[in-house]
Short mmCIF file of C-alpha atoms in Angstrom, two decimals:
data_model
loop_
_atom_site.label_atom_id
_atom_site.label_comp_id
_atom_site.label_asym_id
_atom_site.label_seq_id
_atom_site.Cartn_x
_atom_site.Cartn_y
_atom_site.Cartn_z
CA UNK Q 1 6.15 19.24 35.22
CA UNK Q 2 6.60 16.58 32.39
CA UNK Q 3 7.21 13.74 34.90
CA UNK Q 4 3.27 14.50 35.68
CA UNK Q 5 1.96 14.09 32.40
CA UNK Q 6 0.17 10.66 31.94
CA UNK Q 7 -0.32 9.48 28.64
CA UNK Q 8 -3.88 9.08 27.41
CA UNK Q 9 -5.17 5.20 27.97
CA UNK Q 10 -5.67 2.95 24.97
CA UNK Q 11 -8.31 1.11 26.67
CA UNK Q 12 -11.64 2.69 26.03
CA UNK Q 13 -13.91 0.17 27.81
CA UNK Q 14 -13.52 -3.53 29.05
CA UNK Q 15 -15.85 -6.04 28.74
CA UNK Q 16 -15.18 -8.02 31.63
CA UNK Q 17 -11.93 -9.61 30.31
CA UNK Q 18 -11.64 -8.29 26.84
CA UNK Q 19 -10.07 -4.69 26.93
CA UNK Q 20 -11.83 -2.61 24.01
CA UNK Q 21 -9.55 -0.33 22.71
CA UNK Q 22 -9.71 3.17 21.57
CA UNK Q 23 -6.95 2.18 18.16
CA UNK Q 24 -9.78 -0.33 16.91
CA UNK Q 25 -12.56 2.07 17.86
CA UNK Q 26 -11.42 4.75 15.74
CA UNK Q 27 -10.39 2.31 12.84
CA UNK Q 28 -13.71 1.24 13.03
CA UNK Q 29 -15.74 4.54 12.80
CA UNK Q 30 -13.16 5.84 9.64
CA UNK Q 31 -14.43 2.48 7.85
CA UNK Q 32 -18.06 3.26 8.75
CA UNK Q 33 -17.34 6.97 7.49
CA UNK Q 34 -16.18 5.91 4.63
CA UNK Q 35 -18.09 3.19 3.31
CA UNK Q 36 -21.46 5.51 4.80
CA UNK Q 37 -19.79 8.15 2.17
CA UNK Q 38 -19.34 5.58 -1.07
CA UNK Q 39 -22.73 3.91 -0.71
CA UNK Q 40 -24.20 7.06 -0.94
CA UNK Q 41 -22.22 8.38 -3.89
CA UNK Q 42 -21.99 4.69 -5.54
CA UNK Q 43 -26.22 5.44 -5.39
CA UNK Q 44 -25.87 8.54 -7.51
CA UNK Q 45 -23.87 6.68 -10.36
CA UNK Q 46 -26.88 4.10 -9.91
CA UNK Q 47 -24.83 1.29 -7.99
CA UNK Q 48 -26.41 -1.60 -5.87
CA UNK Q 49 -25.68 -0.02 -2.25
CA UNK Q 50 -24.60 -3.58 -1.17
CA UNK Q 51 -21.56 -3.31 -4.06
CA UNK Q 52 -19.01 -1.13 -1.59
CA UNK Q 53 -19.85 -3.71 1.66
CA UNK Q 54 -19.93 -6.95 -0.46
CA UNK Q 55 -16.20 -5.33 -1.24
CA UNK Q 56 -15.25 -4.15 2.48
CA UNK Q 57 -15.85 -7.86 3.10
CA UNK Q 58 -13.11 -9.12 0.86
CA UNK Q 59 -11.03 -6.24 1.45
CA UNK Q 60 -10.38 -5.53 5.19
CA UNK Q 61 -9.22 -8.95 5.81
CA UNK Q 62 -6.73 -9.06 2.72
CA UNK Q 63 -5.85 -5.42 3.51
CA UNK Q 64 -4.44 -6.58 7.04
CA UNK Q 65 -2.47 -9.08 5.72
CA UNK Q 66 -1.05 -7.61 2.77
CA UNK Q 67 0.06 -4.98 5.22
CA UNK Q 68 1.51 -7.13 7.81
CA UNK Q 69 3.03 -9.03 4.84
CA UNK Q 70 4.72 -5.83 3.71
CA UNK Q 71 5.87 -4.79 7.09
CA UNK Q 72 7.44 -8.34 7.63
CA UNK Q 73 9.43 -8.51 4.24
CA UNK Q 74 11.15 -5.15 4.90
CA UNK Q 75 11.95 -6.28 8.52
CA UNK Q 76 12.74 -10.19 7.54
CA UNK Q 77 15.79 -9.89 9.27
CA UNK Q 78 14.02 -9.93 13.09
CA UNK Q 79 11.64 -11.52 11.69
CA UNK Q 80 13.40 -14.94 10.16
CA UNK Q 81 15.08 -15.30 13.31
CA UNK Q 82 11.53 -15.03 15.14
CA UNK Q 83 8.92 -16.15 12.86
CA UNK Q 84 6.38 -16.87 16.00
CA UNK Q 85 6.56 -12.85 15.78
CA UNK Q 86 5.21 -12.88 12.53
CA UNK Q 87 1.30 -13.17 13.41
CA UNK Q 88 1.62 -11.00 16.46
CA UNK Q 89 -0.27 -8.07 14.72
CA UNK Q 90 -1.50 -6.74 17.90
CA UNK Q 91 2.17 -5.88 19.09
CA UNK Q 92 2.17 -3.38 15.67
CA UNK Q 93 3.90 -3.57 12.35
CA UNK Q 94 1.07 -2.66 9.99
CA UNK Q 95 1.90 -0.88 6.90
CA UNK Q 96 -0.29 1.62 5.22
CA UNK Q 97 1.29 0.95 1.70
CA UNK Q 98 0.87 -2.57 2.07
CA UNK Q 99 -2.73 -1.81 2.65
CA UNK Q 100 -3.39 -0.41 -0.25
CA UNK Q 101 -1.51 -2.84 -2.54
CA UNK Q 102 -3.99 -5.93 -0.71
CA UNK Q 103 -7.28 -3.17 -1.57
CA UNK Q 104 -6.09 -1.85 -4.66
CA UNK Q 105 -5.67 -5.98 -6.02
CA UNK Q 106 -8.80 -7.26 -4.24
CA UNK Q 107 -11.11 -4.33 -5.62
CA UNK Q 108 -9.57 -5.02 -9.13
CA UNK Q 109 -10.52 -8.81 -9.37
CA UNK Q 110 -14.42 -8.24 -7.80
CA UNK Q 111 -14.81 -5.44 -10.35
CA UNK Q 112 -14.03 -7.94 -12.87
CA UNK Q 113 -15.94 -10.62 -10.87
CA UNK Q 114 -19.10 -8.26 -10.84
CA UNK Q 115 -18.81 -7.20 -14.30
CA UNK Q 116 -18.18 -2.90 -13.07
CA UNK Q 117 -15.33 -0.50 -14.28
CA UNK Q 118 -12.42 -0.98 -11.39
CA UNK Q 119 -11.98 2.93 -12.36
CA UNK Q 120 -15.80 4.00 -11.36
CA UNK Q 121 -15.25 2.33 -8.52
CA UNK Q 122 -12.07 2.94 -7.62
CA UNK Q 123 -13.19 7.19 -8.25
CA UNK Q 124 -16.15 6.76 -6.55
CA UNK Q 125 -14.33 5.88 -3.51
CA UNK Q 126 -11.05 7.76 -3.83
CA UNK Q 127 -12.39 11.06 -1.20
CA UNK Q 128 -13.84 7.94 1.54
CA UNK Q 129 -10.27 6.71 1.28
CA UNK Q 130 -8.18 9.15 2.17
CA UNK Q 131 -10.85 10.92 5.06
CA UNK Q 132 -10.87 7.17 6.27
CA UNK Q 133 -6.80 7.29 6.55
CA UNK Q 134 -7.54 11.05 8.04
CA UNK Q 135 -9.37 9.52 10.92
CA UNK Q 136 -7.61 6.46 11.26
CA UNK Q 137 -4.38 8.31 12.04
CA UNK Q 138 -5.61 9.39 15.70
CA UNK Q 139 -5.61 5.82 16.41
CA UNK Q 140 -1.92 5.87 16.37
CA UNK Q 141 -1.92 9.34 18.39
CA UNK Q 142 -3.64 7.54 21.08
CA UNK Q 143 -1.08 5.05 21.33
CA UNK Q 144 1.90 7.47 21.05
CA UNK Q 145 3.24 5.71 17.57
CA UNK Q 146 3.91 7.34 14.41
CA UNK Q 147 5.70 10.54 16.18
CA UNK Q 148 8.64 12.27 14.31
CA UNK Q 149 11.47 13.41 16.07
CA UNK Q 150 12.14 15.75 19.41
CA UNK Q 151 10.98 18.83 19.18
CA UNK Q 152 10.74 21.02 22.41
CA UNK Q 153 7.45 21.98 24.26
CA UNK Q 154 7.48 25.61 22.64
CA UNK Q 155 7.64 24.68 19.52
CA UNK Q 156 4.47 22.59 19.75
CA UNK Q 157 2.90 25.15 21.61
CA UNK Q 158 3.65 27.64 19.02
CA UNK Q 159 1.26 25.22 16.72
CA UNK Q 160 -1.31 26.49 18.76
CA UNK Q 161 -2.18 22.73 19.47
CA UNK Q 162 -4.65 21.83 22.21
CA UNK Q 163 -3.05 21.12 25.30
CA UNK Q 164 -3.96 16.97 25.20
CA UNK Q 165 -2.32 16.96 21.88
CA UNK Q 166 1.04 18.51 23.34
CA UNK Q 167 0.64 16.15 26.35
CA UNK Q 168 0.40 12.76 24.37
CA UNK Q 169 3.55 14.38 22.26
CA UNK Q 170 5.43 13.39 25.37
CA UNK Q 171 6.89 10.15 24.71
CA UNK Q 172 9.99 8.98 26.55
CA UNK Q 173 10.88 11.25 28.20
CA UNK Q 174 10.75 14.32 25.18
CA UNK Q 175 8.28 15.97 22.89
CA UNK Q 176 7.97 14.81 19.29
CA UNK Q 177 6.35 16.02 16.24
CA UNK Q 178 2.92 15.02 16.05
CA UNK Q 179 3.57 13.82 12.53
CA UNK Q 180 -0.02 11.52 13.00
CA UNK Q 181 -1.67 15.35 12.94
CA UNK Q 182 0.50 16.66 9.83
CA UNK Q 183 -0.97 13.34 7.75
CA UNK Q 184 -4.29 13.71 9.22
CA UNK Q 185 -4.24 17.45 8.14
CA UNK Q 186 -2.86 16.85 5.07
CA UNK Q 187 -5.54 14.11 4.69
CA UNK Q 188 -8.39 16.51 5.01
CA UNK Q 189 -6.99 18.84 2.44
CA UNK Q 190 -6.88 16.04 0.33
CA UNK Q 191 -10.75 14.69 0.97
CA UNK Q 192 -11.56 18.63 0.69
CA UNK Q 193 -9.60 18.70 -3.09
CA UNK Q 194 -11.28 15.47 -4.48
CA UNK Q 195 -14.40 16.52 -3.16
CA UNK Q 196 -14.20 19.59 -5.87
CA UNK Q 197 -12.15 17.82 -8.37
CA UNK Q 198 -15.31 15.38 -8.22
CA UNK Q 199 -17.45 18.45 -9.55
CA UNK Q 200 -14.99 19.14 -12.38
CA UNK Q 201 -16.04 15.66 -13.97
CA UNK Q 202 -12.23 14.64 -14.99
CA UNK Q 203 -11.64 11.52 -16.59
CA UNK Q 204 -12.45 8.03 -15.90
CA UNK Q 205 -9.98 6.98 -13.38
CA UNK Q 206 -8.11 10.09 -12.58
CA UNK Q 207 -10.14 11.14 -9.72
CA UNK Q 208 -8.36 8.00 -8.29
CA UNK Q 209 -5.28 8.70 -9.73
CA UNK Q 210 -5.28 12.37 -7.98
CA UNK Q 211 -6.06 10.93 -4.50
CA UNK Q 212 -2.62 8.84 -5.23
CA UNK Q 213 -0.57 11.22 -5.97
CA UNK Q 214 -2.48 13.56 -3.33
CA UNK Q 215 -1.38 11.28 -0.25
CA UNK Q 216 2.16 10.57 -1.92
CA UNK Q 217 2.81 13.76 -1.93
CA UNK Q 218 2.16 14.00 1.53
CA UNK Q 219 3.34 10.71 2.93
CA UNK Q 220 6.80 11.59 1.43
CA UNK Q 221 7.54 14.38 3.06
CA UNK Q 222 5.45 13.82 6.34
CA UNK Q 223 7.71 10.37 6.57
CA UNK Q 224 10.77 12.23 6.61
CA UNK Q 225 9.97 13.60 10.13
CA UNK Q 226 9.07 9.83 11.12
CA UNK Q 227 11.43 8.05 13.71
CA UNK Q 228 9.91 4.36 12.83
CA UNK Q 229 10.08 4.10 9.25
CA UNK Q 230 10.43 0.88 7.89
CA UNK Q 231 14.34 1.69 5.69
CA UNK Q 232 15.14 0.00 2.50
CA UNK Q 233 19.10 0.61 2.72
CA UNK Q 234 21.23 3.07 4.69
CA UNK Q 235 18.69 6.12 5.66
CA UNK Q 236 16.64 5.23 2.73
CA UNK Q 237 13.13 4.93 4.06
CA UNK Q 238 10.40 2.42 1.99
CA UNK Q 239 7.77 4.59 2.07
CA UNK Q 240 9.63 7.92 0.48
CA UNK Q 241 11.26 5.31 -2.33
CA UNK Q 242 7.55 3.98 -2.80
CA UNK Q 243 5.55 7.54 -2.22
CA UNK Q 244 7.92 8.58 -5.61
CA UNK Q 245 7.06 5.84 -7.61
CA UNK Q 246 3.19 6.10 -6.92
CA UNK Q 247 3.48 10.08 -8.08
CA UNK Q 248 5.50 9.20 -11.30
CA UNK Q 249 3.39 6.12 -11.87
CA UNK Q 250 0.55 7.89 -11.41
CA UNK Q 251 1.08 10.84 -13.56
CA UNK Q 252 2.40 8.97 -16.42
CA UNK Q 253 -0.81 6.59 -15.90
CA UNK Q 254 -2.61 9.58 -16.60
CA UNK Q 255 -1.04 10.69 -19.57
CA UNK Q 256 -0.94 7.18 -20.68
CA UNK Q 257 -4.51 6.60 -20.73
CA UNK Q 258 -5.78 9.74 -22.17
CA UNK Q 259 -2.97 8.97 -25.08
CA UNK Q 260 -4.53 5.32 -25.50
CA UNK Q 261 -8.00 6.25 -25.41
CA UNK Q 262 -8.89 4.35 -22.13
CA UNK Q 263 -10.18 7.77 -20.21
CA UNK Q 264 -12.86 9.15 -22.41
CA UNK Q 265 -15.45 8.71 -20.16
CA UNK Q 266 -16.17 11.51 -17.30
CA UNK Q 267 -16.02 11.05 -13.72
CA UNK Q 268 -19.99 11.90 -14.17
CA UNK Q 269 -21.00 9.72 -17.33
#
């Protein structure tokens, strides 16, 4: 019965001889999603609605290398023996933490460029963030990466997952966890939480702050299932050493500014 299962194809359409594929489709709508979801909340804090594009522009491209940076460093040693490798971003090794460092730096210097708080921005967009990341993480369930590790056919079925789910869940020859659908999950929650935590009107900056801690929180256990992750020494994985820092950071970033009088304005002011 599993030798019959076919994986799900990557290609969505070709245009004569450029294959269009479903990974970049569904990258693409999460952006549009999300950036649909700033504009219109940027308008409500009385925003230009060309401020979150005018960033996407400077963003995106830093974002993917910052992330293939980050990916490289932590696998230098294939990599310094095969640096031709290194541009080959379309063979994988994109990292999600790198991502956000390139974002996180790039939104910080056109705030200042624009003369805008990074922190209204940075709030404004925290829920389009993470239901961006929510989306974008069925990109990697269509090409059967980002599994966790064997699992057998009941227990996914005792998920109560739909049957294409379990089906792409077959990978070499056994079923994994579809870790992709524990982050995506997780992801929602998260969108869901800010979403209310926008009504509260908390602090300048903190609406951010929560997303951060939000998706470490997640990300840190979630990469424990993982059988790819990118290790820093021995079974150490990267993103569990960094997911703890950003929580920590985060919190005492928190406490920090409130103490120091940088997060007396609301979310809402």
């Amino acid at each position: 019965m599993e030798s019959e299962i076919q994986p799900l194809n990557p290609v969505a359409i070709e245009l004569g001889p450029l294959p269009v594929h479903w990974y970049g489709i569904i990258i693409v709508l999460g952006i549009a999603i999300a950036l649909y979801l700033a504009m219109r909340e940027g308008q409500k804090h009385k925003l230009d609605k060309e401020i979150f594009p005018d960033l996407l522009i400077w963003a995106i491209p830093i974002s993917i290398l910052s992330a293939r940076a980050y990916y490289v460093l932590f696998q230098w040693e294939y990599y310094s023996q095969n640096p031709g490798d290194i541009i080959k971003v379309w063979e994988g090794g994109i990292a999600i933490h790198g991502a956000l460092i390139g974002a996180v730096a790039t939104a910080v210097i056109f705030a200042r460029a624009r003369g805008l708080s990074f922190w209204k921005l940075a709030d404004i967009a925290a829920p389009s963030i993470i239901l961006g990341q929510a989306i974008g993480r069925w990109g990697n369930f269509i090409n059967q990466e980002a599994y966790g590790e064997e699992v057998s056919r009941q227990f996914l079925e005792g998920l109560h997952l739909p049957q294409f789910i379990i089906d792409q869940m077959y990978i070499n020859g056994a079923y994994h966890h579809p870790t992709f659908l524990y982050e995506s999950i997780w992801n929602i929650l998260g969108f869901i939480l800010l979403i209310v935590l926008r009504k509260a009107n908390l602090r300048r900056g903190e609406l951010f702050l929560s997303y951060v801690i939000w998706y470490s929180i997640g990300r840190f256990f979630i990469e424990g299932m993982r059988t790819d992750s990118l290790m820093l020494m021995g079974s150490l994985r990267m993103a569990q050493v960094i997911s703890l820092i950003l929580i920590i950071g985060a919190i005492l970033l928190i406490i920090y500014r409130r103490k120091a009088g940088y997060a007396k304005a609301g979310y809402n002011e």
